[in-house]
Short mmCIF file of C-alpha atoms in Angstrom, two decimals:
data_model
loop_
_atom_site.label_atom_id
_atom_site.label_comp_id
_atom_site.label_asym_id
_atom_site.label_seq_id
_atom_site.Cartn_x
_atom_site.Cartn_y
_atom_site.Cartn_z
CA UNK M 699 -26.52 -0.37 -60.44
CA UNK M 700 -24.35 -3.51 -61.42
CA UNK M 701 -24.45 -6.53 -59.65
CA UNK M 702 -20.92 -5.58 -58.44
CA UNK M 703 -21.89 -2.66 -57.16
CA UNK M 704 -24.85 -4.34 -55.16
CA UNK M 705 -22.74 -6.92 -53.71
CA UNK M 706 -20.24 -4.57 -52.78
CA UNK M 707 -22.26 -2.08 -50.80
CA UNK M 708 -23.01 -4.75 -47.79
CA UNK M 709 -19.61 -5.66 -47.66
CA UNK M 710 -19.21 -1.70 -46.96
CA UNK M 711 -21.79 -1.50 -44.60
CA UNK M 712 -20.71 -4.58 -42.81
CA UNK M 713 -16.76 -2.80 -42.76
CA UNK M 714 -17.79 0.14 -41.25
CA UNK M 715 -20.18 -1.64 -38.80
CA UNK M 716 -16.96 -3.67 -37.65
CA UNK M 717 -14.91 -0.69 -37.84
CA UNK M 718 -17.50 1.20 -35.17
CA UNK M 719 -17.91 -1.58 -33.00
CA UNK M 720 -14.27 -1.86 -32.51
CA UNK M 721 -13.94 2.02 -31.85
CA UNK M 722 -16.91 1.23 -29.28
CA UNK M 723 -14.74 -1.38 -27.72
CA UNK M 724 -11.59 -0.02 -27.86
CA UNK M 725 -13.17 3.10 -26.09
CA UNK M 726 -14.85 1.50 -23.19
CA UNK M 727 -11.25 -0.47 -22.81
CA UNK M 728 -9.68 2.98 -22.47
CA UNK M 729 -12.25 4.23 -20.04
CA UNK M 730 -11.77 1.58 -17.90
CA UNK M 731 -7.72 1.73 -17.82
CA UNK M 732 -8.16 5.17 -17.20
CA UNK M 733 -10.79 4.96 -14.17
CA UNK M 734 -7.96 2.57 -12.72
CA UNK M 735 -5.29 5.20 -12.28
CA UNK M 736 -7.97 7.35 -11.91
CA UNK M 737 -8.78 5.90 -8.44
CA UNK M 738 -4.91 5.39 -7.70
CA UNK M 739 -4.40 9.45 -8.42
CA UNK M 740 -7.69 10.07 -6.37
CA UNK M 741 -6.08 8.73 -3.24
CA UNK M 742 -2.85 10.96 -3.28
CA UNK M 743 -5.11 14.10 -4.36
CA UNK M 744 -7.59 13.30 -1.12
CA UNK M 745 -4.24 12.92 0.83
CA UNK M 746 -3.60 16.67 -0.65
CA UNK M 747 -6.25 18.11 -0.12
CA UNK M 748 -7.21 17.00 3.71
CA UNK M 749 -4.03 18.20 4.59
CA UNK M 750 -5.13 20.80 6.49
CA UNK M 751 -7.63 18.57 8.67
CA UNK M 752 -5.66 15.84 9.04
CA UNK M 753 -3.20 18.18 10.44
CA UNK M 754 -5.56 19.79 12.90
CA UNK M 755 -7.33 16.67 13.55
CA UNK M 756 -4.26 14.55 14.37
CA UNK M 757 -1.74 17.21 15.77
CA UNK M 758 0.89 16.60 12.85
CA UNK M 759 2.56 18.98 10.76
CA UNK M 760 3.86 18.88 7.17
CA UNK M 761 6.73 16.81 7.51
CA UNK M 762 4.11 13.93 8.34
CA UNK M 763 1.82 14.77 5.65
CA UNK M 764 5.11 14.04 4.02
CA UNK M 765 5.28 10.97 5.21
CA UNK M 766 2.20 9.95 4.47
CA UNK M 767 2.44 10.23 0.99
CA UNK M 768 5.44 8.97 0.27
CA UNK M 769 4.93 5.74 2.14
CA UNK M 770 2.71 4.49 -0.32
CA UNK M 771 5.43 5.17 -3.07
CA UNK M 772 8.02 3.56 -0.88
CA UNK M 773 6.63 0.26 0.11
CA UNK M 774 5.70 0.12 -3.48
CA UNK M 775 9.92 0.03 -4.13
CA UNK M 776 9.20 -3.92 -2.52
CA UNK M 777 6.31 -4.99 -4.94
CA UNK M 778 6.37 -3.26 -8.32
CA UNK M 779 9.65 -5.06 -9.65
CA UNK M 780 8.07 -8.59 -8.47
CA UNK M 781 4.40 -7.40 -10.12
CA UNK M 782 5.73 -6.36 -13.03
CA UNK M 783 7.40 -9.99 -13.55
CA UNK M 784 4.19 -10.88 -13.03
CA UNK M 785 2.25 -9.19 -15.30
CA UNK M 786 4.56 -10.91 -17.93
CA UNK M 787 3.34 -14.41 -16.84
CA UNK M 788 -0.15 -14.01 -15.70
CA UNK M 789 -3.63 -13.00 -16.54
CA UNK M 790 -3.57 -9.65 -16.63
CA UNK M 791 -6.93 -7.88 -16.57
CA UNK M 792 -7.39 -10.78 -13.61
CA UNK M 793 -4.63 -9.59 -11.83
CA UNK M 794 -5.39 -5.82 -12.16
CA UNK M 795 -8.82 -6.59 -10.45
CA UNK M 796 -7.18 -8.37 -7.97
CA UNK M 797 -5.24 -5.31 -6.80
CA UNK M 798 -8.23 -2.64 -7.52
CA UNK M 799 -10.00 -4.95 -5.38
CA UNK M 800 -7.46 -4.73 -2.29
CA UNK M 801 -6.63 -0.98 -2.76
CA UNK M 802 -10.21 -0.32 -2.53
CA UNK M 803 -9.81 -2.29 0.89
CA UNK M 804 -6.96 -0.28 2.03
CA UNK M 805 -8.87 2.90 1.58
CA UNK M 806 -11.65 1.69 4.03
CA UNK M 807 -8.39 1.25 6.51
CA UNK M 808 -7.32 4.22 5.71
CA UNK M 809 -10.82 6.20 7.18
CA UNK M 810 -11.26 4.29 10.12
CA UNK M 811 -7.51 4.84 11.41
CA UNK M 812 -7.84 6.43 14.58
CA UNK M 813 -4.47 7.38 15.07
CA UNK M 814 -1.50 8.66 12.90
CA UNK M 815 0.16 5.61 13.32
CA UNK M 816 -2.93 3.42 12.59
CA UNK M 817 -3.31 5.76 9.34
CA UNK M 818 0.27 5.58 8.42
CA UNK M 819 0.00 1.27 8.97
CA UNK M 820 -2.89 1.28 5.64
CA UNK M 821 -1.25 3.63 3.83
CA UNK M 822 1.47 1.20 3.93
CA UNK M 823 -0.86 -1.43 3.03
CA UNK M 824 -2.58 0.57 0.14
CA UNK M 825 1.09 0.98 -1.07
CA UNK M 826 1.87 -2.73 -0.86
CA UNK M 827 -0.91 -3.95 -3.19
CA UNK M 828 -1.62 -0.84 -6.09
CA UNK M 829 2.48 -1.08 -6.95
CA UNK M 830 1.09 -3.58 -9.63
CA UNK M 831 -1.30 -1.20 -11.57
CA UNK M 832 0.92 0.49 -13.58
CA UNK M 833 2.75 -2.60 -15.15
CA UNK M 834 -0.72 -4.16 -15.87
CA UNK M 835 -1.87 -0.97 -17.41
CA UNK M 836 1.36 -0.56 -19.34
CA UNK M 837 1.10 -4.20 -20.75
CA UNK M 838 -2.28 -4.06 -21.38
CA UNK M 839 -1.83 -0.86 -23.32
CA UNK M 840 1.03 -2.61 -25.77
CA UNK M 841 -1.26 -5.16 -26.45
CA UNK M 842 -4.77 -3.24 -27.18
CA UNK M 843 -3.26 -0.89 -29.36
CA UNK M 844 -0.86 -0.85 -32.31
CA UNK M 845 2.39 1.31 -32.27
CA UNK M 846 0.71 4.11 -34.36
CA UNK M 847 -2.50 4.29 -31.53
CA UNK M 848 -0.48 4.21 -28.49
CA UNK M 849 0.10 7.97 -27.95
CA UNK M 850 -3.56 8.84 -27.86
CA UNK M 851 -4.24 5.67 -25.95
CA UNK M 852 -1.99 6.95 -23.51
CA UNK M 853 -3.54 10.50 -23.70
CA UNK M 854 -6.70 9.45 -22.98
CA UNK M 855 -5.92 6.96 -19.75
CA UNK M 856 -3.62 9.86 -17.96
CA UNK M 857 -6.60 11.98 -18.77
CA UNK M 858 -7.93 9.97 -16.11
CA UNK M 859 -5.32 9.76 -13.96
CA UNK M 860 -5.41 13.71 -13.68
CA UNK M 861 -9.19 14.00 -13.74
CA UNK M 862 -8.69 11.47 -10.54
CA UNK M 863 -5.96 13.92 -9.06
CA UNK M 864 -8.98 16.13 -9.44
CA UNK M 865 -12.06 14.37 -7.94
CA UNK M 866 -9.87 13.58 -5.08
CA UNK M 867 -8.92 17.21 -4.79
CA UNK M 868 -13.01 18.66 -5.28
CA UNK M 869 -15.04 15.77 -4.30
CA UNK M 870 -13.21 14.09 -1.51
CA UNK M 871 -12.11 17.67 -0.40
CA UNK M 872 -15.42 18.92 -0.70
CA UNK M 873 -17.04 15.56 1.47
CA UNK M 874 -14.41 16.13 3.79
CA UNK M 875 -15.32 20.05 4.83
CA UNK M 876 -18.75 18.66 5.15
CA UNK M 877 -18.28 15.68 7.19
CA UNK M 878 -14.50 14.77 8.04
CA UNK M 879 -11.53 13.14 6.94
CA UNK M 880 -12.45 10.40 7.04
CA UNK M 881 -15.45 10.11 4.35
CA UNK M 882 -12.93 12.02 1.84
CA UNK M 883 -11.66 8.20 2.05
CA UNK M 884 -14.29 6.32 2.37
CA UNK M 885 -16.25 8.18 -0.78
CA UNK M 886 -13.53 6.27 -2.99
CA UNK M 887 -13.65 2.73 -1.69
CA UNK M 888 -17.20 2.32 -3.54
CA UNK M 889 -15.63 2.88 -6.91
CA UNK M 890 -12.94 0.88 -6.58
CA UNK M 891 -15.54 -1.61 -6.09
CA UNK M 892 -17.41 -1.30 -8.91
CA UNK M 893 -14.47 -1.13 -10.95
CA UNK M 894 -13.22 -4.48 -10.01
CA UNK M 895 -16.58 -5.81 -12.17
CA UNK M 896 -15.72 -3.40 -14.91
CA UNK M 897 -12.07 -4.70 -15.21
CA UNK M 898 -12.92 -8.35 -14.85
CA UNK M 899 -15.41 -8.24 -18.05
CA UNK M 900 -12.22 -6.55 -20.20
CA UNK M 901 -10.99 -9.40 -22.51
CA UNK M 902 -7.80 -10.50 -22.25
CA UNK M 903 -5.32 -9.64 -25.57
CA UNK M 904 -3.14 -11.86 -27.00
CA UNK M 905 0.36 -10.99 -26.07
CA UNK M 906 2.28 -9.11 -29.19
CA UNK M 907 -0.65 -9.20 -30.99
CA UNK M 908 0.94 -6.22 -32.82
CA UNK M 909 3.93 -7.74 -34.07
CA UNK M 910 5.01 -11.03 -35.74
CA UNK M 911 7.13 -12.60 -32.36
CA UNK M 912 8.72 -15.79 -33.26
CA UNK M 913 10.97 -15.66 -29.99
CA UNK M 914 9.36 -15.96 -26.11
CA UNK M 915 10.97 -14.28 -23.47
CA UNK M 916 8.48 -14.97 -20.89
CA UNK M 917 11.07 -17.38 -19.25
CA UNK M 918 13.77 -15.10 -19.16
CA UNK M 919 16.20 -15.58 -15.97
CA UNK M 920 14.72 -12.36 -13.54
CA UNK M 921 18.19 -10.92 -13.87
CA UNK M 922 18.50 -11.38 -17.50
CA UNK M 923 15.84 -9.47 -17.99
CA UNK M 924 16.60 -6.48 -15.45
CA UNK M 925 20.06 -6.55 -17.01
CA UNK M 926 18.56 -6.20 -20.97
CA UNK M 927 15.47 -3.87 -19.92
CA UNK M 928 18.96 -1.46 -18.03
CA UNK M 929 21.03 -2.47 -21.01
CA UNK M 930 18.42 -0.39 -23.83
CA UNK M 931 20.04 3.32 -23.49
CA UNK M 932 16.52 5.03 -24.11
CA UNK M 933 14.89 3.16 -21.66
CA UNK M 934 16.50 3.95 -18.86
CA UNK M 935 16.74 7.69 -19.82
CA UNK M 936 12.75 7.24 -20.16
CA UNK M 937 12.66 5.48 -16.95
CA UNK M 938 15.14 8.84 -15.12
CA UNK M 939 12.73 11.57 -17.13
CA UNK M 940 9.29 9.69 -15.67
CA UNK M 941 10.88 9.48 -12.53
CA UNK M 942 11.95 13.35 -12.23
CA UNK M 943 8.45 14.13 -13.61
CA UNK M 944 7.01 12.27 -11.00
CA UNK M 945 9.40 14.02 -8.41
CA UNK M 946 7.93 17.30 -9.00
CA UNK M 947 4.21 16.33 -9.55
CA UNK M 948 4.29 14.48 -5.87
CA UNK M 949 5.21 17.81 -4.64
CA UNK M 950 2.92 19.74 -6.36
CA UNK M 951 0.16 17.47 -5.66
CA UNK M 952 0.47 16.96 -1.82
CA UNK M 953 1.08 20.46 -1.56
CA UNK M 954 -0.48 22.82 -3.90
CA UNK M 955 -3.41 23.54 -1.75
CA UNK M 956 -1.52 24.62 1.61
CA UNK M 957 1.40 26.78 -0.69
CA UNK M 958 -1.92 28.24 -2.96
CA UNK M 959 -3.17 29.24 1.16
CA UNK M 960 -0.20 30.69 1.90
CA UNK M 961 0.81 32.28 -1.11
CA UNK M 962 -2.14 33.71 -2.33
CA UNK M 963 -4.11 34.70 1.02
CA UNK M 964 -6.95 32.32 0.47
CA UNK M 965 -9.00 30.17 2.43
CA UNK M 966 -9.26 26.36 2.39
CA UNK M 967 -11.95 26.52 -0.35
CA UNK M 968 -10.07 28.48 -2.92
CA UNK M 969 -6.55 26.88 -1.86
CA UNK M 970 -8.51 23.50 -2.74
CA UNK M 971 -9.75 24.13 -6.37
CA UNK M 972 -6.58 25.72 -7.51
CA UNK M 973 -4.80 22.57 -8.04
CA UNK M 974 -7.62 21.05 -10.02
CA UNK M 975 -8.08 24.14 -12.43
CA UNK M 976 -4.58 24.59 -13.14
CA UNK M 977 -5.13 20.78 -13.95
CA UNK M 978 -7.96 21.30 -16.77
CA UNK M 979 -4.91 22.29 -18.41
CA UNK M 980 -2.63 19.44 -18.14
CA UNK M 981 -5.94 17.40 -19.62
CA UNK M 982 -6.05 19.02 -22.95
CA UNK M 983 -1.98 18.80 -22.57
CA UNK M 984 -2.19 14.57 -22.45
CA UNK M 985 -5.27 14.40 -25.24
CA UNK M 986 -3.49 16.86 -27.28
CA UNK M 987 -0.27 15.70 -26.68
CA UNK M 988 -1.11 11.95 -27.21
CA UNK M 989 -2.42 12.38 -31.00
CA UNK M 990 0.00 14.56 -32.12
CA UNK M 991 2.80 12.22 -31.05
CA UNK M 992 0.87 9.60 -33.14
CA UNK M 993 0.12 12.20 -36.18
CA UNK M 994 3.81 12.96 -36.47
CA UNK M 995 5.02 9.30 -36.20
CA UNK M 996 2.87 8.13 -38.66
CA UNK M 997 4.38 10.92 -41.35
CA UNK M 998 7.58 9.34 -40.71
CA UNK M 999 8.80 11.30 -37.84
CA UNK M 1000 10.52 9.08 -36.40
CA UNK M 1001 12.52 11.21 -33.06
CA UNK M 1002 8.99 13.21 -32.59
CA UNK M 1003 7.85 11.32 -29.42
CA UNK M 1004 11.17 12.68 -27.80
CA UNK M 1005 10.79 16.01 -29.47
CA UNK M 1006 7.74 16.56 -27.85
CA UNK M 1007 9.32 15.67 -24.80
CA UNK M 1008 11.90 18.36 -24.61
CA UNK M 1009 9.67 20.93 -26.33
CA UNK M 1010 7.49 20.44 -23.58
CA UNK M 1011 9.74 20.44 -20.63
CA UNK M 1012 11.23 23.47 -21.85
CA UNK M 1013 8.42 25.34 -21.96
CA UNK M 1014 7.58 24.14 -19.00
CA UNK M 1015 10.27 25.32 -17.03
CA UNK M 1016 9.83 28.79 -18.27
CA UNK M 1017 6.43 29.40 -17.00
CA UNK M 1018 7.06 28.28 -13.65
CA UNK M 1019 9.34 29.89 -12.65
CA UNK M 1020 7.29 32.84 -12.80
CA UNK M 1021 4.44 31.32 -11.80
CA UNK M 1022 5.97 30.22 -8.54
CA UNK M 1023 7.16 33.56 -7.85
CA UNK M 1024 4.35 35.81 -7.68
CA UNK M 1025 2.08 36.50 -5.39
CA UNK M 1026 -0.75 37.29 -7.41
CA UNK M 1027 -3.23 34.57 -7.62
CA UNK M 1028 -4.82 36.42 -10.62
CA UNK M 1029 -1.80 36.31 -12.76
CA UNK M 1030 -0.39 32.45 -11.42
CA UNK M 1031 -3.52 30.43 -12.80
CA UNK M 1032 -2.94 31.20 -16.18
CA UNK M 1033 1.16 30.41 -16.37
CA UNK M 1034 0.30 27.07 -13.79
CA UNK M 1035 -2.15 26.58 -16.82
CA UNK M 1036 -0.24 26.60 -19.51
CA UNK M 1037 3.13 25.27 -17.65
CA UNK M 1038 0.48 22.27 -16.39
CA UNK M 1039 -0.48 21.90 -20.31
CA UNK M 1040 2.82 21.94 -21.27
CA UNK M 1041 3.78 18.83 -18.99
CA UNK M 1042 0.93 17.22 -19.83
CA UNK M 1043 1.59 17.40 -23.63
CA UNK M 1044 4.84 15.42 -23.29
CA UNK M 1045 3.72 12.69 -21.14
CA UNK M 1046 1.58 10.46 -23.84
CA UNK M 1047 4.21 10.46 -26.37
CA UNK M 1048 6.77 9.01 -23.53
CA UNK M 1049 5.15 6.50 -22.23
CA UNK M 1050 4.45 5.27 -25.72
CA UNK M 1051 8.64 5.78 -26.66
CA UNK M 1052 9.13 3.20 -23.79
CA UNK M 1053 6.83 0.98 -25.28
CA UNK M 1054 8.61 1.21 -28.49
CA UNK M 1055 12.32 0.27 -27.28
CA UNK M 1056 11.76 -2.42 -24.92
CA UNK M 1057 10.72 -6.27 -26.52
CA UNK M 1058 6.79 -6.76 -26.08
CA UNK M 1059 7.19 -10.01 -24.23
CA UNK M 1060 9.41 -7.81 -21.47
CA UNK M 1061 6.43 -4.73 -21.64
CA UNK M 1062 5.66 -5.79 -17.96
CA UNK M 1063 9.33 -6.32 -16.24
CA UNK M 1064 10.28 -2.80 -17.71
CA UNK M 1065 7.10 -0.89 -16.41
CA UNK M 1066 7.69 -2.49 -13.40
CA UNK M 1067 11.52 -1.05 -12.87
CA UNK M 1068 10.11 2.22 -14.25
CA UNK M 1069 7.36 2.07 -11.99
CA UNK M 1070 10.40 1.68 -9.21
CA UNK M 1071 12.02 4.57 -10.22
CA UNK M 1072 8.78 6.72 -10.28
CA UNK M 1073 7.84 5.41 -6.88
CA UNK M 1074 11.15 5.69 -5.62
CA UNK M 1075 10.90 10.07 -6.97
CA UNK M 1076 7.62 10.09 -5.93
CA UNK M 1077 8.61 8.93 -2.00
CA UNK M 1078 10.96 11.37 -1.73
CA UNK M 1079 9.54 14.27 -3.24
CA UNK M 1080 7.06 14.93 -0.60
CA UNK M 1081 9.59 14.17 2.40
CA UNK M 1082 12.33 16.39 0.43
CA UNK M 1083 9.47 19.30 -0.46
CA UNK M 1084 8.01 19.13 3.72
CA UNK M 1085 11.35 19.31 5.38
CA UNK M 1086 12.85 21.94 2.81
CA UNK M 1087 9.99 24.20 3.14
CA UNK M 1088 10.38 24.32 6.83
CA UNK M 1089 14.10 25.61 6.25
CA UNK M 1090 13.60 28.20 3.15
CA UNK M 1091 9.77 28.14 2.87
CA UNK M 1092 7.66 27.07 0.15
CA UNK M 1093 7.96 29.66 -2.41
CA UNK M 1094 11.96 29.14 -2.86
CA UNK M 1095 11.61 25.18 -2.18
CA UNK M 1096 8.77 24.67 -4.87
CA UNK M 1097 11.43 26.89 -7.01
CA UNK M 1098 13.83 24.14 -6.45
CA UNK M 1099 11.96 21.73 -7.42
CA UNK M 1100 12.18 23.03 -10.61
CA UNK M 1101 15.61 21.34 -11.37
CA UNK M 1102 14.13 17.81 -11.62
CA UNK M 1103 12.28 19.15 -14.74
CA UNK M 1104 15.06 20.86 -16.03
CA UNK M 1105 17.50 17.58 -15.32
CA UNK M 1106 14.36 16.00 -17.46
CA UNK M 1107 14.98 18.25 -20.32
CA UNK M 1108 19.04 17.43 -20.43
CA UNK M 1109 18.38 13.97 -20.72
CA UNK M 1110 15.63 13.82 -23.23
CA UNK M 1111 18.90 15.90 -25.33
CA UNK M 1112 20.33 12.39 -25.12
CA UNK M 1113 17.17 9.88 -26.16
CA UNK M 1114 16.99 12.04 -29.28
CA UNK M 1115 20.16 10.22 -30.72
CA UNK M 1116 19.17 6.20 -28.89
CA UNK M 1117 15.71 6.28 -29.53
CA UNK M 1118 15.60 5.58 -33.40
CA UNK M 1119 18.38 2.84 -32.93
CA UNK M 1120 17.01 1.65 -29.97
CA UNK M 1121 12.96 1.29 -31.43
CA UNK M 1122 14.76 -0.44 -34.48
CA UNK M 1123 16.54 -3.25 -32.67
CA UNK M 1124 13.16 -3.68 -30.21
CA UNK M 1125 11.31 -4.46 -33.41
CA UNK M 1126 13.82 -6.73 -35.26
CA UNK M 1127 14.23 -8.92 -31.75
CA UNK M 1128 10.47 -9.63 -31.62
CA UNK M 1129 10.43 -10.31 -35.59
CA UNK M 1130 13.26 -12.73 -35.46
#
């Protein structure tokens, strides 16, 4: 062996050793992002899935499990804008476990409500402070990962904000058919605890790490910078299509359980799980869908973020439909499945694209307004779902829910022909 060879072989070593302890990082980073919408998704799936006894229990009906749920979203509408301005100016991972830390207090509130007004007062409080999670997250993301890694970073934290739709849906369900209500609640408020310690020990990144920024928009006028995050053409069609998405999974999510009762003939039990199976596939949609965004962009696809996004609207929209309309629980599951999988496979990819258009130093102001619109969808969905139900029933109204993903679909058409233009002149402004 030469001498050059010897020498070489512990700088090799040494590389790879690097290499896996930054893959060993970079993983338990992910984790913990995901474990914080994890526990935000956990709450609305608990709300889902105690429908049933917190109707019985309080003497409401679905128009105020309605309400319910979209109260969080809408007193969110006050704070996400304002957190998101903050996440451009602040310590981030600090002020993410700051509002995990509050939330986590909420959801105490929210189990020892004795009344449905007392209930309805900290679910507007749990609203109030988690608006600021997704800007942080969003942020955080830009700045762990380069552009090329985004799509599977993404893939793997909504993994966990579906796997918390999930736990909230089994586990909470599960506590609360044991004991009550209440504990479905309470079970959460311990891990929101615990993550607070696992958030405050992430590091901190260096804002556009990433990129070479010679400019600093961190004192951009607020309206300035609300009028150039609405002035970017792909962002705010990303912003509509994340907010439509959101419509219809608010609806589906508050009440798949009670429509899977009454559609299918089943008992609380089986109504419960169906939501989480027919999630397992929207899982393996976001990991899948996440890396192959990444895969194409990297061999110079440039438009394949949004082409995933209209492939997988599309299809969809044309399992659905069916899948809405029959009766048969047998032959539902697998078209929720794949429709589920489908939905999940575009959502990675987008919130990556809106990474890509927007400047870095802005990342939090435009999550924020994009958090506004989704909260804004998300508030209404379950009102519009509870009261239309009552007039056509819940087969035809989950039908028409249906347009907001089609709507999606139209407007993706669009981003196809911004986004290139749009990702170029994000990258020049933060090289200049």
């Amino acid at each position: 062996m030469s001498h050059g060879a010897k020498f070489a072989e512990p700088d090799r070593r040494r590389e790879r050793t690097e290499q896996n302890a930054r893959g060993t990082d970079d993983l338990r980073i992910l984790i913990v992002l995901a474990c914080v919408l994890g526990l935000g998704s956990a709450d609305q799936g608990t709300l889902g899935a105690v429908a049933g006894p917190l109707e019985n229990g309080l003497h409401i009906g679905n128009a105020e499990i309605g309400v319910l749920a979209s109260v969080v979203s809408a007193i969110g509408l006050l704070t996400t804008v304002p957190a998101g301005a903050l996440t451009d100016r602040v310590t981030r991972t600090r002020l993410l476990a700051v509002t995990i830390l509050l939330t986590s207090a909420a959801m105490v509130a929210n189990g020892a409500a004795q009344t449905y007004q007392m209930l309805l007062i900290s679910r507007l409080l749990l609203g109030a402070v988690s608006a600021a999670m997704a800007p942080a997250v969003a942020s955080l993301v830009g700045d762990y990962f380069p552009a090329h890694r985004r799509g599977r970073a993404y893939g793997i934290i909504l993994a966990g904000e579906l796997l918390g739709t999930g736990f909230g849906y089994v586990v909470a369900g599960g506590v609360a058919a044991l004991l009550s209500w209440r504990w479905a609640f309470w079970v959460l408020a311990p891990i929101g605890f615990f993550l607070v310690i696992s958030v405050f020990r992430l590091p901190e990144p260096r804002r556009g790490q990433f990129v070479s920024a010679r400019t600093d928009e961190k004192r951009v006028p607020f309206r300035q910078a609300m009028r150039y995050v609405l002035s970017v053409r792909s962002n705010v069609i990303l912003i509509v299509v994340s907010s439509l998405l959101y419509f219809f999974l608010a609806v589906l999510r508050t009440f798949a359980s009670v429509f899977a009762q009454s559609q299918y003939s089943v008992g609380q039990a089986i109504g419960t799980l169906v939501l989480p199976l027919v999630g397992l596939g929207a899982v393996l949609g976001v990991l899948t869908g996440g890396r192959l965004g990444d895969l194409l962009l990297r061999a110079g696809h440039v438009r394949a973020r949004i082409l995933i996004g209209v492939t997988g609207y599309t299809i969809a929209l044309v399992l659905f439909v069916p899948a809405f309309s029959t009766s048969l629980l047998l032959v539902s599951m697998p078209l929720f499945f794949l429709a589920s999988a489908a939905l999940g496979l575009l959502n990675p990819p987008l919130d990556a694209a809106r990474l890509d258009v927007v400047h870095h130093q802005m990342w939090g102001r435009s999550e924020g307004v994009r958090t506004f619109g989704m909260l804004a969808a998300t508030a209404a969905a379950p009102l519009t779902y509870g009261f239309l139900s009552e007039a056509i029933g819940m087969q035809d109204a989950f039908l028409a829910m249906l347009g907001s993903l089609a709507l999606a679909a139209v407007l993706l058409v669009f981003a196809l022909h911004t986004y290139p233009p749009d990702a170029a002149a994000a990258e020049s402004t933060s090289t200049a």
